[in-house]
mmCIF file of N, CA and C in Angstrom:
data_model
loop_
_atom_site.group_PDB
_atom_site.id
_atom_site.type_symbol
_atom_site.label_atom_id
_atom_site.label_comp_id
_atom_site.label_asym_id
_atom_site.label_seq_id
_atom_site.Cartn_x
_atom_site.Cartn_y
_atom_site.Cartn_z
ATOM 1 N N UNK A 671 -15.477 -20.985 6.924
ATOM 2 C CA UNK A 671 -15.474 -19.796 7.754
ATOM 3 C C UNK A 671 -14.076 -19.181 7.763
ATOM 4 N N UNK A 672 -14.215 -18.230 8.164
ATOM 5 C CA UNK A 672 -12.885 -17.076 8.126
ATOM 6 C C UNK A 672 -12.629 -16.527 9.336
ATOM 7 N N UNK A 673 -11.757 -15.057 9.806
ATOM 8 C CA UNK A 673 -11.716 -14.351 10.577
ATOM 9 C C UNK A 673 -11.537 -13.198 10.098
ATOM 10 N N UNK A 674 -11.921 -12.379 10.976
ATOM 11 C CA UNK A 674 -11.763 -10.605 10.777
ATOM 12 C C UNK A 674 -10.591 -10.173 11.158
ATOM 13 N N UNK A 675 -9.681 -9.659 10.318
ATOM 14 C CA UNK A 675 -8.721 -8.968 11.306
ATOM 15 C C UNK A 675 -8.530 -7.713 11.087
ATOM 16 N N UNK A 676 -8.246 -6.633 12.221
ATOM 17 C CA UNK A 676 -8.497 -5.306 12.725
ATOM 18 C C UNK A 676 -6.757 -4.880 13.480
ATOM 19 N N UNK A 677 -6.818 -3.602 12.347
ATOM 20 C CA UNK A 677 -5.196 -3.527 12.905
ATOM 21 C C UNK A 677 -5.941 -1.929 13.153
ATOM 22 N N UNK A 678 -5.092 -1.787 14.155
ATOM 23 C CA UNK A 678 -5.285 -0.252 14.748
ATOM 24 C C UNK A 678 -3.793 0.303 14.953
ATOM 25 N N UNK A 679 -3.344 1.754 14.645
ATOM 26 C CA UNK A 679 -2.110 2.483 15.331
ATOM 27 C C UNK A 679 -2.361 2.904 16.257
ATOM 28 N N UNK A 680 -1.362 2.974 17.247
ATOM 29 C CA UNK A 680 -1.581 3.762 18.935
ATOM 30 C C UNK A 680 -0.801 5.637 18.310
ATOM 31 N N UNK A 681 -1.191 6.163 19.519
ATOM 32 C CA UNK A 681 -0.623 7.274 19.463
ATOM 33 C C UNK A 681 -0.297 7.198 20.954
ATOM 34 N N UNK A 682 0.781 8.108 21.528
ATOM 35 C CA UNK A 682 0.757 8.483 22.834
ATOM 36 C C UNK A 682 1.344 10.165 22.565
ATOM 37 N N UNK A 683 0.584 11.041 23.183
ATOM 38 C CA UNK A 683 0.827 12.550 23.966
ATOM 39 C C UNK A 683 2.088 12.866 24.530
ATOM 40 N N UNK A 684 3.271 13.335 23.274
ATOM 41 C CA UNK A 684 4.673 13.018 24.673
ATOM 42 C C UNK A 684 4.704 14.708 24.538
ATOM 43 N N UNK A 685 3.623 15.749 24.552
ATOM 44 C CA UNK A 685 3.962 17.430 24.879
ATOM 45 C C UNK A 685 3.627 17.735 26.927
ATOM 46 N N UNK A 686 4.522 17.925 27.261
ATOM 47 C CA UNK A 686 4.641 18.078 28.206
ATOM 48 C C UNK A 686 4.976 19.602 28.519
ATOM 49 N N UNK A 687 4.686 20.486 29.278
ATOM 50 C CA UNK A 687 4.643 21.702 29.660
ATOM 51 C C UNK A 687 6.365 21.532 30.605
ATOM 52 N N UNK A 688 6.765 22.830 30.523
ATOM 53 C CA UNK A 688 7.711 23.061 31.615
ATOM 54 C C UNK A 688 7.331 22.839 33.174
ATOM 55 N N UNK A 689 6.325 22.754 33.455
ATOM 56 C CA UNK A 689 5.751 23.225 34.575
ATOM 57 C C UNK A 689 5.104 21.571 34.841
ATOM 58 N N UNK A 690 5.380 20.475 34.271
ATOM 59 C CA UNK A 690 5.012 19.203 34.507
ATOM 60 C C UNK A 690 3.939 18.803 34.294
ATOM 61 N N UNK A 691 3.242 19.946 33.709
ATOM 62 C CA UNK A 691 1.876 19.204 33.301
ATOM 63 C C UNK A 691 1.965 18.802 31.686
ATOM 64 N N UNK A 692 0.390 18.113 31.478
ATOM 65 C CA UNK A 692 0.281 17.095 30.442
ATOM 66 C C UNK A 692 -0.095 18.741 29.090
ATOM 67 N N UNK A 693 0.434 18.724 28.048
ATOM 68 C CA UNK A 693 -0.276 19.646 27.163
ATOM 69 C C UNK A 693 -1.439 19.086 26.379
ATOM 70 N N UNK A 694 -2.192 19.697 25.875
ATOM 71 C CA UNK A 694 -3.573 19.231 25.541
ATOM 72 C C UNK A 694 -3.889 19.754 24.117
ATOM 73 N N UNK A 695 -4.805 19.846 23.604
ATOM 74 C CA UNK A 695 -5.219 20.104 22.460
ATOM 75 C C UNK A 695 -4.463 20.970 21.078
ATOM 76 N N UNK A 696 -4.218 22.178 20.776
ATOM 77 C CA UNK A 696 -3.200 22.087 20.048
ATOM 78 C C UNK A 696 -1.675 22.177 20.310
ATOM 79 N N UNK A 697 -1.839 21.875 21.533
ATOM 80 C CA UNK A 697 -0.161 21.989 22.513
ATOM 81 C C UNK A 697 0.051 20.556 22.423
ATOM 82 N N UNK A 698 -0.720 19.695 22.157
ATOM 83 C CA UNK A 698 -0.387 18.283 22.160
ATOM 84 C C UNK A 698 0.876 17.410 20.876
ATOM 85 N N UNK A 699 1.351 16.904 21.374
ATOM 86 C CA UNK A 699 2.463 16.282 20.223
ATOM 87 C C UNK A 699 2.129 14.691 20.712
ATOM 88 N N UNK A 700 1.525 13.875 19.573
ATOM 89 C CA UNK A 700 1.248 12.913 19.252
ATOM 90 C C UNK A 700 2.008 11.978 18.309
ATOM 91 N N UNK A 701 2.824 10.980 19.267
ATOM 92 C CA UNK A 701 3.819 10.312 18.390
ATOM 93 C C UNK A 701 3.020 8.508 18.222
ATOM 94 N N UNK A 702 3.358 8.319 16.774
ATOM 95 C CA UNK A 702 2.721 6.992 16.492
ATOM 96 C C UNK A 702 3.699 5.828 17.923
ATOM 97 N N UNK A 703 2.617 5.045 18.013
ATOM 98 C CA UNK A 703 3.763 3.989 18.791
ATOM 99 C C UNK A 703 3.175 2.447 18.545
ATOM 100 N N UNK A 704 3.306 2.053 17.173
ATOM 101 C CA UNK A 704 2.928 1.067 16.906
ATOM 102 C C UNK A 704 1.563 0.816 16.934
ATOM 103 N N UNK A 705 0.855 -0.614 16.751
ATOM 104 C CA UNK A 705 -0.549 -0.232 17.401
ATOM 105 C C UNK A 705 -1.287 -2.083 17.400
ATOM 106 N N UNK A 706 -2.255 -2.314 17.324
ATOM 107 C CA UNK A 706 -2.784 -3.657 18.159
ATOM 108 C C UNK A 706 -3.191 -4.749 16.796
ATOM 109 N N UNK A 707 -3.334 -6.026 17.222
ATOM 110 C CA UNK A 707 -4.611 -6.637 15.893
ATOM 111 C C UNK A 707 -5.230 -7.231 16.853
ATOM 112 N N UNK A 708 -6.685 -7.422 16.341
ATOM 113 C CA UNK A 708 -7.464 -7.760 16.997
ATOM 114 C C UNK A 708 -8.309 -8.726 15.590
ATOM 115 N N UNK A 709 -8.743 -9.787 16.306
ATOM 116 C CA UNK A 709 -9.644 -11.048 15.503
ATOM 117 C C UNK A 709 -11.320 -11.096 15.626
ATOM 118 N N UNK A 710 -12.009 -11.079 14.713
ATOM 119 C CA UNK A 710 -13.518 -11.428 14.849
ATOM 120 C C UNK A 710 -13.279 -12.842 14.192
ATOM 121 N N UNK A 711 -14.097 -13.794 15.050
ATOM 122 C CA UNK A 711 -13.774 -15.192 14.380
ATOM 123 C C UNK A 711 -15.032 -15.642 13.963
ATOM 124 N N UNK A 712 -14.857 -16.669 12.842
ATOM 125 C CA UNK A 712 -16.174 -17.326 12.405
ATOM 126 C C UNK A 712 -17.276 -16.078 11.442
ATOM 127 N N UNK A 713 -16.311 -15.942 10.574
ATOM 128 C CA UNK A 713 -16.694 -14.684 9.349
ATOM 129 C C UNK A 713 -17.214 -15.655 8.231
ATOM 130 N N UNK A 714 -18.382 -15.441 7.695
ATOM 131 C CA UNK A 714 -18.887 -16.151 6.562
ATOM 132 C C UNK A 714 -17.565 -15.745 5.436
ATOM 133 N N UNK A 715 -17.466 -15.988 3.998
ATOM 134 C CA UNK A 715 -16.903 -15.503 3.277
ATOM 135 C C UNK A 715 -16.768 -15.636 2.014
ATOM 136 N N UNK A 716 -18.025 -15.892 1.342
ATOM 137 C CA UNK A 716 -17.597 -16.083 0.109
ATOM 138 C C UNK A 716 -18.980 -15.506 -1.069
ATOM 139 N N UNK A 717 -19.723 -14.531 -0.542
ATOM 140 C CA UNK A 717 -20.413 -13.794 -1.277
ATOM 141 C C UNK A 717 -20.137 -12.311 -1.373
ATOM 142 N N UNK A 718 -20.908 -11.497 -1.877
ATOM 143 C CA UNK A 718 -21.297 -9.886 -1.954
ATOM 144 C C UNK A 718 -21.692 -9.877 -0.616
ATOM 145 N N UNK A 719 -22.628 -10.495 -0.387
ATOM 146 C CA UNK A 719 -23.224 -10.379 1.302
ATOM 147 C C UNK A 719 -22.163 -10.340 2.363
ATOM 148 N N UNK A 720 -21.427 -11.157 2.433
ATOM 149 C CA UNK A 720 -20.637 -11.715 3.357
ATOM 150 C C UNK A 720 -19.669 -10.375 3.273
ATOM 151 N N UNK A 721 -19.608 -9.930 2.623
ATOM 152 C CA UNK A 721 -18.554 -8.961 2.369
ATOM 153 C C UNK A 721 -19.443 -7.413 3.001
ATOM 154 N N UNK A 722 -20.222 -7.544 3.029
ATOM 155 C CA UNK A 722 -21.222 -6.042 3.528
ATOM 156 C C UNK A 722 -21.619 -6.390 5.264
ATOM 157 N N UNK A 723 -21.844 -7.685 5.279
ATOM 158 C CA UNK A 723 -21.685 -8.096 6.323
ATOM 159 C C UNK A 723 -20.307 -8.093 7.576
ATOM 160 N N UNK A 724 -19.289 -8.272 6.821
ATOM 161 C CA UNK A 724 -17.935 -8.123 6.652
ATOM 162 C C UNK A 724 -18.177 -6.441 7.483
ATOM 163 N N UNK A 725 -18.516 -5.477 6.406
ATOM 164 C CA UNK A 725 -18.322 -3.685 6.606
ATOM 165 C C UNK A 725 -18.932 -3.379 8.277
ATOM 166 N N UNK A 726 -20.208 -4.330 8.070
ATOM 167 C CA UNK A 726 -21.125 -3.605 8.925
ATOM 168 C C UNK A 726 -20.625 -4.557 10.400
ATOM 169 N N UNK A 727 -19.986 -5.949 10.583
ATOM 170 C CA UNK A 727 -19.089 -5.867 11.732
ATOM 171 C C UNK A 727 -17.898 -4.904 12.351
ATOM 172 N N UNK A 728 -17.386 -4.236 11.020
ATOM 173 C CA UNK A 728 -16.368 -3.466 11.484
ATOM 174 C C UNK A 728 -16.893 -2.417 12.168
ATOM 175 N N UNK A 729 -18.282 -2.022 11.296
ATOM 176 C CA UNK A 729 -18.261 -0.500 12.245
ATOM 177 C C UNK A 729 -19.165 -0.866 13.513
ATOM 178 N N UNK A 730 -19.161 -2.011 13.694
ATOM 179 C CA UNK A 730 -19.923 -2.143 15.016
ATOM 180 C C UNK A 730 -19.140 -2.315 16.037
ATOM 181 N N UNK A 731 -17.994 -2.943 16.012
ATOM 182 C CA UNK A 731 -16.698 -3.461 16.695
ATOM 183 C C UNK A 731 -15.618 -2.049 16.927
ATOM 184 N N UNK A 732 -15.791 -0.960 15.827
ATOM 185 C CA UNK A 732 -14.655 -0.229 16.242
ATOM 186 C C UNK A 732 -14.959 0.203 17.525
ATOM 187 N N UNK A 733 -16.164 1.134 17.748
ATOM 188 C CA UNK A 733 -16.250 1.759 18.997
ATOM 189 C C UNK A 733 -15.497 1.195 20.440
ATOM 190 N N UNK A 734 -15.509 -0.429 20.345
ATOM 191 C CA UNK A 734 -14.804 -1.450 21.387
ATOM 192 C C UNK A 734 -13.527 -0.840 21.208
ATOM 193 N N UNK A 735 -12.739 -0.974 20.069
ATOM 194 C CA UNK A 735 -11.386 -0.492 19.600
ATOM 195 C C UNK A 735 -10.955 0.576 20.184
ATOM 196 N N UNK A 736 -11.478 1.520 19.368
ATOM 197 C CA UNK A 736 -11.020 2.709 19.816
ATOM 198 C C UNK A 736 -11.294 3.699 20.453
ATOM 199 N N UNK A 737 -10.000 4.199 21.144
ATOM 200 C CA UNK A 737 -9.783 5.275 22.285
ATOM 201 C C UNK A 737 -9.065 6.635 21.800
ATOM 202 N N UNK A 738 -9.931 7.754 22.827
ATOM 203 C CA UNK A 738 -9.122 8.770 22.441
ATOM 204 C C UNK A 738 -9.378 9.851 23.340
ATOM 205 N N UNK A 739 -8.403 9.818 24.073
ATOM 206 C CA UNK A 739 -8.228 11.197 25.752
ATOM 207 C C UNK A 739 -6.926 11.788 25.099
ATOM 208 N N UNK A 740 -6.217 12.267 26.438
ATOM 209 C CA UNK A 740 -5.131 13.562 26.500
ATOM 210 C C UNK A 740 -3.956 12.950 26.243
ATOM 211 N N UNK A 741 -4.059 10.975 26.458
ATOM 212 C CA UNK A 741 -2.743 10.731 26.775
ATOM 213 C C UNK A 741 -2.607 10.151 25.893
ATOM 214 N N UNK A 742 -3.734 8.926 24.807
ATOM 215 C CA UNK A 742 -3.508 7.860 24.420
ATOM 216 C C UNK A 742 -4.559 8.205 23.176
ATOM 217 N N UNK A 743 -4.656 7.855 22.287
ATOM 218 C CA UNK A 743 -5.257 7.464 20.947
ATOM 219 C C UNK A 743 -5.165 6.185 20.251
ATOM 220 N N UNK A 744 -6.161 5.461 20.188
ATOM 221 C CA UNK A 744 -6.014 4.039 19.025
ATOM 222 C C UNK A 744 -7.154 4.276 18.266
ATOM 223 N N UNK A 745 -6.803 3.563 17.004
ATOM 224 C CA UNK A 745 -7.267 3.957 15.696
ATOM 225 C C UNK A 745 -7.338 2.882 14.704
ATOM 226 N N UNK A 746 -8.906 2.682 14.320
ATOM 227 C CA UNK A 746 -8.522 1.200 13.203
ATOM 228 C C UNK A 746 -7.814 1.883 12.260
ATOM 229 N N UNK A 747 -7.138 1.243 11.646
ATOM 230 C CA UNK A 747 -6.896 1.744 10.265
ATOM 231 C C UNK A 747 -6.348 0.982 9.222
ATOM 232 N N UNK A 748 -6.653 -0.625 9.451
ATOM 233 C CA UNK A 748 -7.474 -1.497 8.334
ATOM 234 C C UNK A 748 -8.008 -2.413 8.654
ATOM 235 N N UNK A 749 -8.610 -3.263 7.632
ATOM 236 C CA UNK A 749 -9.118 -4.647 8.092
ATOM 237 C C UNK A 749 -9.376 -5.219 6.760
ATOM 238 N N UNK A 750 -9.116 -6.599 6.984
ATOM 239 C CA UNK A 750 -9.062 -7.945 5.975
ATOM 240 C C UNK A 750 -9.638 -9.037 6.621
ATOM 241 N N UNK A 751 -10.417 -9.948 5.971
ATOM 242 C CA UNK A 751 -10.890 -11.330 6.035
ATOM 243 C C UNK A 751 -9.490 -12.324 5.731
ATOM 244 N N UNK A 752 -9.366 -12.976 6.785
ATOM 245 C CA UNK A 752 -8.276 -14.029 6.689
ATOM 246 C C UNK A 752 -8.668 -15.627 6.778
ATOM 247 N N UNK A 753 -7.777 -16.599 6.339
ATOM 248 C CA UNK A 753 -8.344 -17.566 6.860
ATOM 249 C C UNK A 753 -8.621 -17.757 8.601
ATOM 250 N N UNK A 754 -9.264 -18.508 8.891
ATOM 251 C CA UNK A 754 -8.856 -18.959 10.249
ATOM 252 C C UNK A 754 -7.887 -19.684 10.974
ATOM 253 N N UNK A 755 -7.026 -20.203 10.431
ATOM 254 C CA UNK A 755 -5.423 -20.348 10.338
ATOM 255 C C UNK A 755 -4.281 -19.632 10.436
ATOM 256 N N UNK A 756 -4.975 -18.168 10.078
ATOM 257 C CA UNK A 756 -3.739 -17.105 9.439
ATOM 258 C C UNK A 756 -3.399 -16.683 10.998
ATOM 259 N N UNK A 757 -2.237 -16.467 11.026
ATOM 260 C CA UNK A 757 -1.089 -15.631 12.168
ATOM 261 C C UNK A 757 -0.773 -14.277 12.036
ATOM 262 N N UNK A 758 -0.892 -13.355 12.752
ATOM 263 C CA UNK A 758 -0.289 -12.365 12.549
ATOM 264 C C UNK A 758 1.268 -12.340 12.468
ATOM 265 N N UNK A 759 1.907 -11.026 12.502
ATOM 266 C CA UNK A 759 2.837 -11.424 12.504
ATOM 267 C C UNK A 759 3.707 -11.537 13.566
ATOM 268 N N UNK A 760 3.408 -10.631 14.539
ATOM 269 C CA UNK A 760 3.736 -11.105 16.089
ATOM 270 C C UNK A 760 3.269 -12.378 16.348
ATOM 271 N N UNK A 761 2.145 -13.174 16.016
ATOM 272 C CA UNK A 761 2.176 -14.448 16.687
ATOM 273 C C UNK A 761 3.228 -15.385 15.637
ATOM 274 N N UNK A 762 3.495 -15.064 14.851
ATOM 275 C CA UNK A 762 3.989 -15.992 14.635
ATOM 276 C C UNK A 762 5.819 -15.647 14.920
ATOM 277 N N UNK A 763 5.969 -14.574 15.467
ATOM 278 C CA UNK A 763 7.313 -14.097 16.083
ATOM 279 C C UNK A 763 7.503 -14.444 17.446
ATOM 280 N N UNK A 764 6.222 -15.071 18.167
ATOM 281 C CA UNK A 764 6.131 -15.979 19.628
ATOM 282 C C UNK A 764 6.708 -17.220 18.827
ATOM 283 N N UNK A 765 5.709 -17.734 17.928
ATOM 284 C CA UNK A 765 5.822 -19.337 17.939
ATOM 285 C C UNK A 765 7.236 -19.689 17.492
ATOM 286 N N UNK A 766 8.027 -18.810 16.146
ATOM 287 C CA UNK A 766 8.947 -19.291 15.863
ATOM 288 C C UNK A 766 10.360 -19.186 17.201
ATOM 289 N N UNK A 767 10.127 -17.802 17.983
ATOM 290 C CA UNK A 767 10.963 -18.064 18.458
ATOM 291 C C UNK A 767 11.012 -18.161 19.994
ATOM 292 N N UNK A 768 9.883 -18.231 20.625
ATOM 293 C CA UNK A 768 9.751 -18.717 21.834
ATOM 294 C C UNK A 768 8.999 -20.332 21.602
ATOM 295 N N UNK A 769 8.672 -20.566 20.870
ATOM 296 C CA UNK A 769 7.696 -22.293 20.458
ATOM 297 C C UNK A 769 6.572 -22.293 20.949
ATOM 298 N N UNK A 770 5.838 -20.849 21.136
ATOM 299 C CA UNK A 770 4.516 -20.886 21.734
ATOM 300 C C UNK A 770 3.408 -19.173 21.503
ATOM 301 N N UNK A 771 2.643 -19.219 21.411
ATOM 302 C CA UNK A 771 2.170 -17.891 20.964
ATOM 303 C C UNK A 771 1.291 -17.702 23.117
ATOM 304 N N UNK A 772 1.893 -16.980 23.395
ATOM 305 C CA UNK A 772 1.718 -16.388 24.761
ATOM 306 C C UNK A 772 0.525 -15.384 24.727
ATOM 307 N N UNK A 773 0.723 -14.410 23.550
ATOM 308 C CA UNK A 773 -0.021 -12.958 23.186
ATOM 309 C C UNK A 773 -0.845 -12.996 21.846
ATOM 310 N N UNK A 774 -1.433 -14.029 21.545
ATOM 311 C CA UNK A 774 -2.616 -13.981 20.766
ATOM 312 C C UNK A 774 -2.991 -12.695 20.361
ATOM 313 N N UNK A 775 -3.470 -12.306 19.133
ATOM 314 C CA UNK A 775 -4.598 -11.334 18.694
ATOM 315 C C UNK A 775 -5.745 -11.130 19.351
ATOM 316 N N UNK A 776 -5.785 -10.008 20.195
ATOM 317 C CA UNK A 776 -7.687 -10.022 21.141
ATOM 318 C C UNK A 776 -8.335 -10.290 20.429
ATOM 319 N N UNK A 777 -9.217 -11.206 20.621
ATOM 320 C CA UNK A 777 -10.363 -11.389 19.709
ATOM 321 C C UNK A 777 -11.439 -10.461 20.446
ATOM 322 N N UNK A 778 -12.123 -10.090 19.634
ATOM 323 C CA UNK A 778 -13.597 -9.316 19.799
ATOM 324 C C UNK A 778 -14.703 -10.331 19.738
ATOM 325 N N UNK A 779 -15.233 -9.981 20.729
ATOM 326 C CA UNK A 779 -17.302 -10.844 20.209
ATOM 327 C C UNK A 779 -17.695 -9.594 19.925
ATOM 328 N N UNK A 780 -19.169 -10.012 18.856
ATOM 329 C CA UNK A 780 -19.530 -9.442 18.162
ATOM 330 C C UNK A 780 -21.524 -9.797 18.746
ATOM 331 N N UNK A 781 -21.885 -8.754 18.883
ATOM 332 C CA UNK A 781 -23.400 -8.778 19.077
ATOM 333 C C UNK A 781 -24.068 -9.270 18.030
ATOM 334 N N UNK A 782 -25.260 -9.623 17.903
ATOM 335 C CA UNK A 782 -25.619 -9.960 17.346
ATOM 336 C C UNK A 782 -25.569 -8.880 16.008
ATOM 337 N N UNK A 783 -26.001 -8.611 14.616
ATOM 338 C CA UNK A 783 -26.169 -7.234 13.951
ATOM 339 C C UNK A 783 -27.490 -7.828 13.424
ATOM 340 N N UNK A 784 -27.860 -6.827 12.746
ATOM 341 C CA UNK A 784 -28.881 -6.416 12.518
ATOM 342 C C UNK A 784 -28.807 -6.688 10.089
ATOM 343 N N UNK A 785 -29.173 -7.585 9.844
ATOM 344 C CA UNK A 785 -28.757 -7.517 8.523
ATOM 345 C C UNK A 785 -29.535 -7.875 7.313
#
């Protein structure tokens, strides 16, 4: 078995009006600000199937993912089958230098699908 992993970029809204309000649609200025990984665990992995199976978790899982109002935007924008071992790279920037991973990758559950 494997895991899913799901990297998304954030955006945040920094157009602000003179007048203190939030600007909105094409008044909006949207700056990247890094963005999340998230884990599906216990991924089959080693056919054609597993791999379509693979597609059709992602697009069932993004909707969980991603957001998008006036202030905030997140966005998948990839995903890979890893072992179940594998670290991101923030966790493994806890373990090496605090000796402990505090902030794990969210893992997602996954409904049943349909396949």
């Amino acid at each position: 078995m494997s895991k899913l992993l799901i990297i998304t970029q954030l955006y945040e809204n920094y157009a602000w009006r003179e007048d203190g309000t939030l600007a909105t649609g094409n008044e909006a200025y949207w700056k990247p600000k890094g963005g999340n990984d998230y884990v599906v665990k216990n991924i089959p992995w080693k056919t054609e199937e597993d791999f379509q199976n693979a597609i059709k978790i992602v697009q069932a899982v993004t909707p969980k993912i991603e957001q998008n109002n006036n202030h905030f935007r997140e966005h998948v924008i990839n995903w890979e089958v890893v072992a179940d071992d594998y670290l991101t790279e923030h966790e493994i920037n806890q373990r090496d230098y605090d000796g402990v991973i505090t902030y794990p990758a969210t893992e997602i559950l996954v409904d049943k699908l349909d396949t």
